[in-house]
PDB file of C-alpha atoms and ligand atoms in Angstrom:
ATOM      1  CA  MET Q   1       8.606  66.216 145.364  1.00  0.00           C
ATOM      2  CA  SER Q   2       4.983  65.191 145.450  1.00  0.00           C
ATOM      3  CA  GLY Q   3       4.921  62.616 142.647  1.00  0.00           C
ATOM      4  CA  PHE Q   4       2.054  63.967 140.513  1.00  0.00           C
ATOM      5  CA  ASP Q   5       2.851  63.145 136.924  1.00  0.00           C
ATOM      6  CA  THR Q   6       2.214  65.332 133.921  1.00  0.00           C
ATOM      7  CA  ARG Q   7       0.215  62.602 132.131  1.00  0.00           C
ATOM      8  CA  TRP Q   8      -2.344  62.513 134.964  1.00  0.00           C
ATOM      9  CA  LEU Q   9      -2.501  66.314 135.191  1.00  0.00           C
ATOM     10  CA  ASP Q  10      -2.789  66.629 131.378  1.00  0.00           C
ATOM     11  CA  LEU Q  11      -5.574  64.063 131.213  1.00  0.00           C
ATOM     12  CA  ARG Q  12      -7.577  65.692 133.965  1.00  0.00           C
ATOM     13  CA  GLU Q  13      -7.195  69.274 132.726  1.00  0.00           C
ATOM     14  CA  PRO Q  14     -10.063  69.247 130.162  1.00  0.00           C
ATOM     15  CA  ALA Q  15     -12.391  67.630 132.734  1.00  0.00           C
ATOM     16  CA  ASP Q  16     -11.263  70.176 135.335  1.00  0.00           C
ATOM     17  CA  HIS Q  17     -11.793  73.110 132.981  1.00  0.00           C
ATOM     18  CA  ALA Q  18     -15.263  71.868 132.039  1.00  0.00           C
ATOM     19  CA  ALA Q  19     -16.102  71.357 135.718  1.00  0.00           C
ATOM     20  CA  ARG Q  20     -14.981  74.720 137.167  1.00  0.00           C
ATOM     21  CA  ASP Q  21     -17.927  76.899 138.075  1.00  0.00           C
ATOM     22  CA  PRO Q  22     -17.880  79.648 135.398  1.00  0.00           C
ATOM     23  CA  PHE Q  23     -19.425  82.317 137.649  1.00  0.00           C
ATOM     24  CA  LEU Q  24     -16.868  81.933 140.431  1.00  0.00           C
ATOM     25  CA  LEU Q  25     -14.053  81.856 137.864  1.00  0.00           C
ATOM     26  CA  ASP Q  26     -15.363  85.065 136.271  1.00  0.00           C
ATOM     27  CA  ALA Q  27     -15.753  86.694 139.672  1.00  0.00           C
ATOM     28  CA  ALA Q  28     -12.194  85.709 140.639  1.00  0.00           C
ATOM     29  CA  GLY Q  29     -10.898  87.098 137.321  1.00  0.00           C
ATOM     30  CA  ALA Q  30     -12.835  90.342 137.742  1.00  0.00           C
ATOM     31  CA  TYR Q  31     -11.564  90.762 141.304  1.00  0.00           C
ATOM     32  CA  LEU Q  32      -7.971  90.182 140.165  1.00  0.00           C
ATOM     33  CA  LEU Q  33      -8.255  92.608 137.242  1.00  0.00           C
ATOM     34  CA  ALA Q  34      -9.698  95.315 139.458  1.00  0.00           C
ATOM     35  CA  GLY Q  35      -6.404  95.359 141.362  1.00  0.00           C
ATOM     36  CA  GLY Q  36      -4.719  98.184 139.481  1.00  0.00           C
ATOM     37  CA  GLU Q  37      -1.832  97.798 137.082  1.00  0.00           C
ATOM     38  CA  ALA Q  38      -0.591  94.215 136.539  1.00  0.00           C
ATOM     39  CA  PRO Q  39      -2.085  92.694 139.699  1.00  0.00           C
ATOM     40  CA  LEU Q  40      -0.430  89.522 140.981  1.00  0.00           C
ATOM     41  CA  ALA Q  41      -2.028  86.079 141.331  1.00  0.00           C
ATOM     42  CA  VAL Q  42      -0.109  83.434 143.296  1.00  0.00           C
ATOM     43  CA  ASP Q  43      -1.070  79.868 142.362  1.00  0.00           C
ATOM     44  CA  LEU Q  44      -0.278  77.377 145.147  1.00  0.00           C
ATOM     45  CA  GLY Q  45       0.402  73.775 144.072  1.00  0.00           C
ATOM     46  CA  SER Q  46       0.336  74.994 140.486  1.00  0.00           C
ATOM     47  CA  GLY Q  47       1.398  71.749 138.840  1.00  0.00           C
ATOM     48  CA  THR Q  48       1.795  72.491 135.133  1.00  0.00           C
ATOM     49  CA  GLY Q  49      -0.268  75.697 135.328  1.00  0.00           C
ATOM     50  CA  SER Q  50      -3.843  74.479 134.853  1.00  0.00           C
ATOM     51  CA  THR Q  51      -5.340  77.350 136.864  1.00  0.00           C
ATOM     52  CA  LEU Q  52      -3.426  79.971 134.901  1.00  0.00           C
ATOM     53  CA  ARG Q  53      -4.769  78.425 131.671  1.00  0.00           C
ATOM     54  CA  ALA Q  54      -8.291  78.274 133.126  1.00  0.00           C
ATOM     55  CA  PHE Q  55      -8.183  82.055 133.584  1.00  0.00           C
ATOM     56  CA  GLY Q  56      -7.560  82.350 129.806  1.00  0.00           C
ATOM     57  CA  SER Q  57      -7.952  85.916 128.588  1.00  0.00           C
ATOM     58  CA  ARG Q  58      -8.827  87.004 132.164  1.00  0.00           C
ATOM     59  CA  ALA Q  59      -5.115  86.453 132.927  1.00  0.00           C
ATOM     60  CA  LYS Q  60      -4.097  89.137 130.409  1.00  0.00           C
ATOM     61  CA  ALA Q  61      -2.560  92.211 132.040  1.00  0.00           C
ATOM     62  CA  THR Q  62      -1.979  90.266 135.254  1.00  0.00           C
ATOM     63  CA  ARG Q  63       1.156  88.693 136.712  1.00  0.00           C
ATOM     64  CA  TRP Q  64       1.402  85.110 137.952  1.00  0.00           C
ATOM     65  CA  ARG Q  65       3.635  83.424 140.493  1.00  0.00           C
ATOM     66  CA  LEU Q  66       3.448  79.633 140.262  1.00  0.00           C
ATOM     67  CA  VAL Q  67       4.413  77.769 143.440  1.00  0.00           C
ATOM     68  CA  ASP Q  68       5.036  74.037 143.636  1.00  0.00           C
ATOM     69  CA  ASN Q  69       7.527  71.711 145.293  1.00  0.00           C
ATOM     70  CA  ASP Q  70       8.012  69.731 142.073  1.00  0.00           C
ATOM     71  CA  PRO Q  71      10.527  71.404 139.737  1.00  0.00           C
ATOM     72  CA  ARG Q  72       9.525  69.128 136.809  1.00  0.00           C
ATOM     73  CA  LEU Q  73       5.962  70.419 136.943  1.00  0.00           C
ATOM     74  CA  LEU Q  74       7.104  74.034 137.188  1.00  0.00           C
ATOM     75  CA  GLU Q  75       9.359  73.467 134.182  1.00  0.00           C
ATOM     76  CA  ALA Q  76       6.419  72.002 132.237  1.00  0.00           C
ATOM     77  CA  ALA Q  77       4.272  74.992 133.231  1.00  0.00           C
ATOM     78  CA  VAL Q  78       6.810  77.458 131.877  1.00  0.00           C
ATOM     79  CA  SER Q  79       7.356  75.457 128.684  1.00  0.00           C
ATOM     80  CA  ARG Q  80       3.624  75.705 127.933  1.00  0.00           C
ATOM     81  CA  LEU Q  81       3.395  79.469 128.095  1.00  0.00           C
ATOM     82  CA  PRO Q  82       2.576  81.206 124.825  1.00  0.00           C
ATOM     83  CA  ASP Q  83       5.560  82.959 123.204  1.00  0.00           C
ATOM     84  CA  GLY Q  84       6.373  86.229 124.901  1.00  0.00           C
ATOM     85  CA  GLU Q  85       4.562  85.424 128.159  1.00  0.00           C
ATOM     86  CA  ALA Q  86       6.377  84.901 131.438  1.00  0.00           C
ATOM     87  CA  VAL Q  87       5.558  83.840 134.983  1.00  0.00           C
ATOM     88  CA  GLU Q  88       7.554  83.802 138.174  1.00  0.00           C
ATOM     89  CA  ARG Q  89       8.172  80.263 139.350  1.00  0.00           C
ATOM     90  CA  VAL Q  90       8.864  79.412 142.962  1.00  0.00           C
ATOM     91  CA  GLU Q  91       9.947  75.961 144.049  1.00  0.00           C
ATOM     92  CA  ALA Q  92       8.712  75.735 147.633  1.00  0.00           C
ATOM     93  CA  ASP Q  93       7.238  73.292 150.075  1.00  0.00           C
ATOM     94  CA  LEU Q  94       3.830  74.595 151.117  1.00  0.00           C
ATOM     95  CA  THR Q  95       4.035  72.762 154.421  1.00  0.00           C
ATOM     96  CA  HIS Q  96       6.609  75.405 155.400  1.00  0.00           C
ATOM     97  CA  LEU Q  97       5.018  78.326 153.644  1.00  0.00           C
ATOM     98  CA  ALA Q  98       7.381  81.297 153.784  1.00  0.00           C
ATOM     99  CA  PRO Q  99       5.497  84.598 154.155  1.00  0.00           C
ATOM    100  CA  ASP Q 100       7.137  86.097 151.069  1.00  0.00           C
ATOM    101  CA  VAL Q 101       5.520  83.461 148.815  1.00  0.00           C
ATOM    102  CA  ILE Q 102       2.259  85.412 148.933  1.00  0.00           C
ATOM    103  CA  ASP Q 103       3.857  88.859 149.150  1.00  0.00           C
ATOM    104  CA  GLY Q 104       2.222  91.377 146.844  1.00  0.00           C
ATOM    105  CA  ALA Q 105      -0.642  89.082 145.806  1.00  0.00           C
ATOM    106  CA  ARG Q 106      -4.142  90.374 145.170  1.00  0.00           C
ATOM    107  CA  LEU Q 107      -5.453  86.833 144.674  1.00  0.00           C
ATOM    108  CA  VAL Q 108      -4.191  83.425 145.805  1.00  0.00           C
ATOM    109  CA  THR Q 109      -5.422  80.539 143.667  1.00  0.00           C
ATOM    110  CA  ALA Q 110      -5.220  76.759 143.917  1.00  0.00           C
ATOM    111  CA  SER Q 111      -6.895  73.819 142.257  1.00  0.00           C
ATOM    112  CA  ALA Q 112      -7.146  70.211 143.396  1.00  0.00           C
ATOM    113  CA  LEU Q 113      -4.903  71.099 146.326  1.00  0.00           C
ATOM    114  CA  PHE Q 114      -6.825  71.583 149.550  1.00  0.00           C
ATOM    115  CA  ASP Q 115      -8.111  68.010 149.816  1.00  0.00           C
ATOM    116  CA  LEU Q 116      -4.422  67.060 150.238  1.00  0.00           C
ATOM    117  CA  ALA Q 117      -3.879  69.731 152.895  1.00  0.00           C
ATOM    118  CA  SER Q 118      -4.591  69.745 156.621  1.00  0.00           C
ATOM    119  CA  ARG Q 119      -7.026  71.856 158.648  1.00  0.00           C
ATOM    120  CA  GLY Q 120      -4.051  73.597 160.274  1.00  0.00           C
ATOM    121  CA  PHE Q 121      -2.716  74.613 156.857  1.00  0.00           C
ATOM    122  CA  VAL Q 122      -6.104  76.041 155.822  1.00  0.00           C
ATOM    123  CA  ASN Q 123      -6.572  77.923 159.113  1.00  0.00           C
ATOM    124  CA  ASP Q 124      -3.084  79.357 158.895  1.00  0.00           C
ATOM    125  CA  LEU Q 125      -3.535  80.397 155.254  1.00  0.00           C
ATOM    126  CA  ALA Q 126      -6.893  82.028 156.038  1.00  0.00           C
ATOM    127  CA  ALA Q 127      -5.288  84.012 158.873  1.00  0.00           C
ATOM    128  CA  ARG Q 128      -2.397  85.155 156.663  1.00  0.00           C
ATOM    129  CA  LEU Q 129      -4.659  86.145 153.763  1.00  0.00           C
ATOM    130  CA  GLY Q 130      -7.039  87.838 156.193  1.00  0.00           C
ATOM    131  CA  GLU Q 131      -4.248  89.966 157.683  1.00  0.00           C
ATOM    132  CA  ARG Q 132      -3.175  91.085 154.221  1.00  0.00           C
ATOM    133  CA  ARG Q 133      -6.657  91.297 152.675  1.00  0.00           C
ATOM    134  CA  ILE Q 134      -5.731  88.872 149.867  1.00  0.00           C
ATOM    135  CA  ALA Q 135      -8.560  86.949 148.160  1.00  0.00           C
ATOM    136  CA  LEU Q 136      -8.652  83.172 147.607  1.00  0.00           C
ATOM    137  CA  TYR Q 137      -9.991  81.202 144.630  1.00  0.00           C
ATOM    138  CA  ALA Q 138      -9.764  77.461 145.371  1.00  0.00           C
ATOM    139  CA  ALA Q 139     -11.206  75.217 142.665  1.00  0.00           C
ATOM    140  CA  LEU Q 140     -11.919  71.507 142.455  1.00  0.00           C
ATOM    141  CA  ASN Q 141     -11.965  70.413 146.063  1.00  0.00           C
ATOM    142  CA  TYR Q 142     -13.068  66.759 146.065  1.00  0.00           C
ATOM    143  CA  ASP Q 143     -16.192  66.241 148.197  1.00  0.00           C
ATOM    144  CA  GLY Q 144     -16.299  62.460 148.638  1.00  0.00           C
ATOM    145  CA  GLY Q 145     -19.137  61.860 146.170  1.00  0.00           C
ATOM    146  CA  MET Q 146     -18.675  59.414 143.286  1.00  0.00           C
ATOM    147  CA  ARG Q 147     -21.672  58.157 141.347  1.00  0.00           C
ATOM    148  CA  TRP Q 148     -21.278  55.550 138.632  1.00  0.00           C
ATOM    149  CA  GLU Q 149     -23.814  54.658 135.975  1.00  0.00           C
ATOM    150  CA  PRO Q 150     -24.570  51.766 135.731  1.00  0.00           C
ATOM    151  CA  PRO Q 151     -24.044  51.087 139.441  1.00  0.00           C
ATOM    152  CA  HIS Q 152     -22.089  48.110 140.781  1.00  0.00           C
ATOM    153  CA  PRO Q 153     -22.847  46.372 144.115  1.00  0.00           C
ATOM    154  CA  VAL Q 154     -19.356  47.195 145.463  1.00  0.00           C
ATOM    155  CA  ASP Q 155     -19.430  50.943 144.548  1.00  0.00           C
ATOM    156  CA  ARG Q 156     -20.426  52.111 148.006  1.00  0.00           C
ATOM    157  CA  GLU Q 157     -17.716  50.066 149.757  1.00  0.00           C
ATOM    158  CA  VAL Q 158     -15.048  51.224 147.293  1.00  0.00           C
ATOM    159  CA  VAL Q 159     -15.978  54.896 147.645  1.00  0.00           C
ATOM    160  CA  ALA Q 160     -16.055  54.697 151.463  1.00  0.00           C
ATOM    161  CA  ALA Q 161     -12.588  53.125 151.542  1.00  0.00           C
ATOM    162  CA  PHE Q 162     -11.281  55.626 148.969  1.00  0.00           C
ATOM    163  CA  ASN Q 163     -12.594  58.535 151.040  1.00  0.00           C
ATOM    164  CA  ARG Q 164     -10.913  57.219 154.169  1.00  0.00           C
ATOM    165  CA  HIS Q 165      -7.660  56.942 152.221  1.00  0.00           C
ATOM    166  CA  GLN Q 166      -8.110  60.575 151.143  1.00  0.00           C
ATOM    167  CA  THR Q 167      -7.791  61.664 154.769  1.00  0.00           C
ATOM    168  CA  GLY Q 168      -4.353  60.071 155.194  1.00  0.00           C
ATOM    169  CA  ASP Q 169      -1.230  62.224 155.425  1.00  0.00           C
ATOM    170  CA  LYS Q 170      -0.267  63.703 152.040  1.00  0.00           C
ATOM    171  CA  GLY Q 171       2.615  65.666 153.501  1.00  0.00           C
ATOM    172  CA  PHE Q 172       0.621  68.233 155.505  1.00  0.00           C
ATOM    173  CA  GLY Q 173      -0.515  65.924 158.333  1.00  0.00           C
ATOM    174  CA  PRO Q 174      -3.990  64.310 158.308  1.00  0.00           C
ATOM    175  CA  ALA Q 175      -5.570  65.479 155.050  1.00  0.00           C
ATOM    176  CA  LEU Q 176      -8.927  67.196 154.784  1.00  0.00           C
ATOM    177  CA  GLY Q 177      -9.947  64.902 151.917  1.00  0.00           C
ATOM    178  CA  PRO Q 178     -13.703  65.307 151.328  1.00  0.00           C
ATOM    179  CA  GLY Q 179     -13.862  67.928 154.109  1.00  0.00           C
ATOM    180  CA  ALA Q 180     -11.759  70.523 152.236  1.00  0.00           C
ATOM    181  CA  MET Q 181     -14.546  72.807 151.023  1.00  0.00           C
ATOM    182  CA  GLU Q 182     -16.203  73.003 154.463  1.00  0.00           C
ATOM    183  CA  ALA Q 183     -12.852  73.682 156.129  1.00  0.00           C
ATOM    184  CA  LEU Q 184     -12.157  76.506 153.666  1.00  0.00           C
ATOM    185  CA  ARG Q 185     -15.640  77.950 154.119  1.00  0.00           C
ATOM    186  CA  GLU Q 186     -15.343  77.902 157.914  1.00  0.00           C
ATOM    187  CA  ALA Q 187     -11.799  79.250 158.108  1.00  0.00           C
ATOM    188  CA  PHE Q 188     -12.313  82.100 155.641  1.00  0.00           C
ATOM    189  CA  THR Q 189     -15.726  83.051 157.065  1.00  0.00           C
ATOM    190  CA  GLU Q 190     -14.125  83.228 160.501  1.00  0.00           C
ATOM    191  CA  GLN Q 191     -11.506  85.631 159.127  1.00  0.00           C
ATOM    192  CA  GLY Q 192     -14.269  87.926 157.875  1.00  0.00           C
ATOM    193  CA  PHE Q 193     -14.157  87.039 154.169  1.00  0.00           C
ATOM    194  CA  ASP Q 194     -17.235  87.014 151.962  1.00  0.00           C
ATOM    195  CA  VAL Q 195     -17.221  83.295 150.983  1.00  0.00           C
ATOM    196  CA  ARG Q 196     -19.056  81.850 147.979  1.00  0.00           C
ATOM    197  CA  VAL Q 197     -19.044  78.161 147.024  1.00  0.00           C
ATOM    198  CA  ALA Q 198     -20.334  76.336 143.934  1.00  0.00           C
ATOM    199  CA  PRO Q 199     -20.321  72.694 142.832  1.00  0.00           C
ATOM    200  CA  SER Q 200     -17.855  71.754 140.089  1.00  0.00           C
ATOM    201  CA  PRO Q 201     -18.327  68.021 139.504  1.00  0.00           C
ATOM    202  CA  TRP Q 202     -16.468  66.008 136.906  1.00  0.00           C
ATOM    203  CA  ARG Q 203     -18.904  64.292 134.565  1.00  0.00           C
ATOM    204  CA  LEU Q 204     -16.907  61.573 132.866  1.00  0.00           C
ATOM    205  CA  ALA Q 205     -18.445  59.939 129.808  1.00  0.00           C
ATOM    206  CA  ALA Q 206     -17.414  57.179 127.411  1.00  0.00           C
ATOM    207  CA  GLU Q 207     -15.139  59.498 125.430  1.00  0.00           C
ATOM    208  CA  ASP Q 208     -13.057  60.250 128.548  1.00  0.00           C
ATOM    209  CA  GLU Q 209     -11.660  56.708 128.299  1.00  0.00           C
ATOM    210  CA  ALA Q 210      -8.000  57.470 129.084  1.00  0.00           C
ATOM    211  CA  LEU Q 211      -8.823  59.690 132.080  1.00  0.00           C
ATOM    212  CA  HIS Q 212     -11.335  57.136 133.281  1.00  0.00           C
ATOM    213  CA  ALA Q 213      -8.743  54.326 133.079  1.00  0.00           C
ATOM    214  CA  LEU Q 214      -6.161  56.262 135.118  1.00  0.00           C
ATOM    215  CA  PHE Q 215      -8.831  57.362 137.572  1.00  0.00           C
ATOM    216  CA  VAL Q 216      -9.923  53.749 138.156  1.00  0.00           C
ATOM    217  CA  ASP Q 217      -6.248  52.742 138.612  1.00  0.00           C
ATOM    218  CA  GLY Q 218      -5.861  55.501 141.215  1.00  0.00           C
ATOM    219  CA  VAL Q 219      -9.011  54.487 143.080  1.00  0.00           C
ATOM    220  CA  VAL Q 220      -7.959  50.823 143.096  1.00  0.00           C
ATOM    221  CA  SER Q 221      -4.458  51.626 144.319  1.00  0.00           C
ATOM    222  CA  ALA Q 222      -5.800  53.844 147.145  1.00  0.00           C
ATOM    223  CA  VAL Q 223      -8.486  51.357 148.196  1.00  0.00           C
ATOM    224  CA  ALA Q 224      -6.016  48.436 148.141  1.00  0.00           C
ATOM    225  CA  GLN Q 225      -3.825  50.344 150.637  1.00  0.00           C
ATOM    226  CA  THR Q 226      -6.722  50.512 153.115  1.00  0.00           C
ATOM    227  CA  ASP Q 227      -7.277  46.727 153.233  1.00  0.00           C
ATOM    228  CA  GLU Q 228     -10.962  47.572 153.691  1.00  0.00           C
ATOM    229  CA  VAL Q 229     -12.315  45.842 150.582  1.00  0.00           C
ATOM    230  CA  ALA Q 230     -11.591  42.152 149.988  1.00  0.00           C
ATOM    231  CA  SER Q 231      -9.206  41.876 147.041  1.00  0.00           C
ATOM    232  CA  SER Q 232     -11.556  39.570 145.088  1.00  0.00           C
ATOM    233  CA  ARG Q 233     -14.366  42.113 145.387  1.00  0.00           C
ATOM    234  CA  LEU Q 234     -12.044  44.988 144.466  1.00  0.00           C
ATOM    235  CA  ASP Q 235     -10.675  43.047 141.457  1.00  0.00           C
ATOM    236  CA  ASP Q 236     -14.204  42.318 140.289  1.00  0.00           C
ATOM    237  CA  TRP Q 237     -15.179  45.973 140.699  1.00  0.00           C
ATOM    238  CA  ALA Q 238     -12.064  47.180 138.828  1.00  0.00           C
ATOM    239  CA  ALA Q 239     -12.583  44.700 135.979  1.00  0.00           C
ATOM    240  CA  ARG Q 240     -16.189  45.857 135.525  1.00  0.00           C
ATOM    241  CA  ARG Q 241     -15.201  49.524 135.685  1.00  0.00           C
ATOM    242  CA  ARG Q 242     -12.378  49.020 133.151  1.00  0.00           C
ATOM    243  CA  GLU Q 243     -14.541  46.955 130.750  1.00  0.00           C
ATOM    244  CA  THR Q 244     -16.836  49.729 129.648  1.00  0.00           C
ATOM    245  CA  PRO Q 245     -16.108  53.263 130.755  1.00  0.00           C
ATOM    246  CA  PRO Q 246     -19.381  54.129 132.476  1.00  0.00           C
ATOM    247  CA  LEU Q 247     -20.756  57.540 133.222  1.00  0.00           C
ATOM    248  CA  CYS Q 248     -19.172  58.759 136.400  1.00  0.00           C
ATOM    249  CA  LYS Q 249     -19.866  61.894 138.420  1.00  0.00           C
ATOM    250  CA  VAL Q 250     -17.149  62.919 140.849  1.00  0.00           C
ATOM    251  CA  GLY Q 251     -18.104  65.681 143.267  1.00  0.00           C
ATOM    252  CA  HIS Q 252     -15.957  68.794 143.655  1.00  0.00           C
ATOM    253  CA  TRP Q 253     -16.575  72.317 144.949  1.00  0.00           C
ATOM    254  CA  ASP Q 254     -15.067  75.664 144.066  1.00  0.00           C
ATOM    255  CA  VAL Q 255     -14.596  78.357 146.694  1.00  0.00           C
ATOM    256  CA  LEU Q 256     -14.125  82.102 146.287  1.00  0.00           C
ATOM    257  CA  ALA Q 257     -13.293  84.132 149.395  1.00  0.00           C
ATOM    258  CA  LEU Q 258     -13.143  87.902 148.941  1.00  0.00           C
ATOM    259  CA  PRO Q 259     -12.039  90.363 151.622  1.00  0.00           C
ATOM    260  CA  ARG Q 260     -15.011  92.474 152.740  1.00  0.00           C
TER     261      ARG Q 260
HETATM  262  C1  SAM S 301      -3.541  67.352 142.235  1.00  0.00           C
HETATM  263  S1  SAM S 301      -2.179  68.319 141.781  1.00  0.00           S
HETATM  264  C2  SAM S 301      -2.970  69.761 141.125  1.00  0.00           C
HETATM  265  C3  SAM S 301      -2.075  70.558 140.226  1.00  0.00           C
HETATM  266  C4  SAM S 301      -2.716  71.779 139.559  1.00  0.00           C
HETATM  267  N1  SAM S 301      -3.175  72.743 140.532  1.00  0.00           N
HETATM  268  C5  SAM S 301      -3.852  71.332 138.692  1.00  0.00           C
HETATM  269  O1  SAM S 301      -5.018  71.638 138.994  1.00  0.00           O
HETATM  270  O2  SAM S 301      -3.576  70.651 137.666  1.00  0.00           O
HETATM  271  C6  SAM S 301      -1.530  68.900 143.328  1.00  0.00           C
HETATM  272  C7  SAM S 301      -0.321  69.793 143.168  1.00  0.00           C
HETATM  273  O3  SAM S 301       0.122  70.205 144.473  1.00  0.00           O
HETATM  274  C8  SAM S 301       1.534  70.098 144.527  1.00  0.00           C
HETATM  275  N2  SAM S 301       1.894  69.850 145.938  1.00  0.00           N
HETATM  276  C9  SAM S 301       1.495  68.830 146.730  1.00  0.00           C
HETATM  277  N3  SAM S 301       2.055  68.929 147.946  1.00  0.00           N
HETATM  278  C10 SAM S 301       2.824  70.053 147.919  1.00  0.00           C
HETATM  279  C11 SAM S 301       3.659  70.703 148.877  1.00  0.00           C
HETATM  280  N4  SAM S 301       3.829  70.211 150.101  1.00  0.00           N
HETATM  281  N5  SAM S 301       4.299  71.831 148.509  1.00  0.00           N
HETATM  282  C12 SAM S 301       4.154  72.347 147.254  1.00  0.00           C
HETATM  283  N6  SAM S 301       3.365  71.780 146.299  1.00  0.00           N
HETATM  284  C13 SAM S 301       2.718  70.644 146.634  1.00  0.00           C
HETATM  285  C14 SAM S 301       1.862  68.918 143.617  1.00  0.00           C
HETATM  286  O4  SAM S 301       3.205  68.912 143.191  1.00  0.00           O
HETATM  287  C15 SAM S 301       0.864  69.107 142.501  1.00  0.00           C
HETATM  288  O5  SAM S 301       1.378  69.936 141.505  1.00  0.00           O
END
């Protein structure tokens, strides 16, 4: 299991939904719906089903297969479906992706996943989707940019250390971290896909207090593991960031790769 908890995923979902590029989401939905009767979308690293919910009414008349290695999250995803709706759930480790996981798909989706993954995983996925002419919609790939308002003198150091931590092994080998969008663009372009990208930054404001607090905790915990920022400076930074939730922009990119 990967250890993502539902509280974190629930808190980030409204920020994620607000951040997703609406044009790429519409284009992904239109591509899926054009796939004949009840086309299949396979959501990799589905968590509790945020991507399925982001598709909203675009998901009507389509089928979904949710894939995750955490059975608790899959259970939560199913429990949140409206009455009468069903999805296929597959408990699987993506680091050993069995070919049948994507069988029959018209569209593979993922959100907040590829920054955890390795270049090898992305290249391999692009090759498999290319062979089968399956499209990819990959939302919310962290790009390494974090801008706080008001700024703090230690921001730059904290973000640099956080970004280095992002490239550590998250189960797939060295992670792409902030390089995920570029790796997706390169790999899918190489396989002949028509690749479109769009920014999808989080813009956290004072009212996102609970998400902001957990986000700061996550940044502090990651940075502390790097030993790259003196603990007194990190403590000072964290105290200031917890005091008053500032405005914070966190860079992400969405990617849509359609077979030509
Ligand atoms: C940051 S969460 C994103 C969840 C969901 N897509 C969302 O946007 O809310 C990453 C998800 O990838 C899943 N995951 C991470 N490593 C995995 C692996 N090796 N195999 C399958 N799922 C994995 C986690 O369990 C988690 O649900």
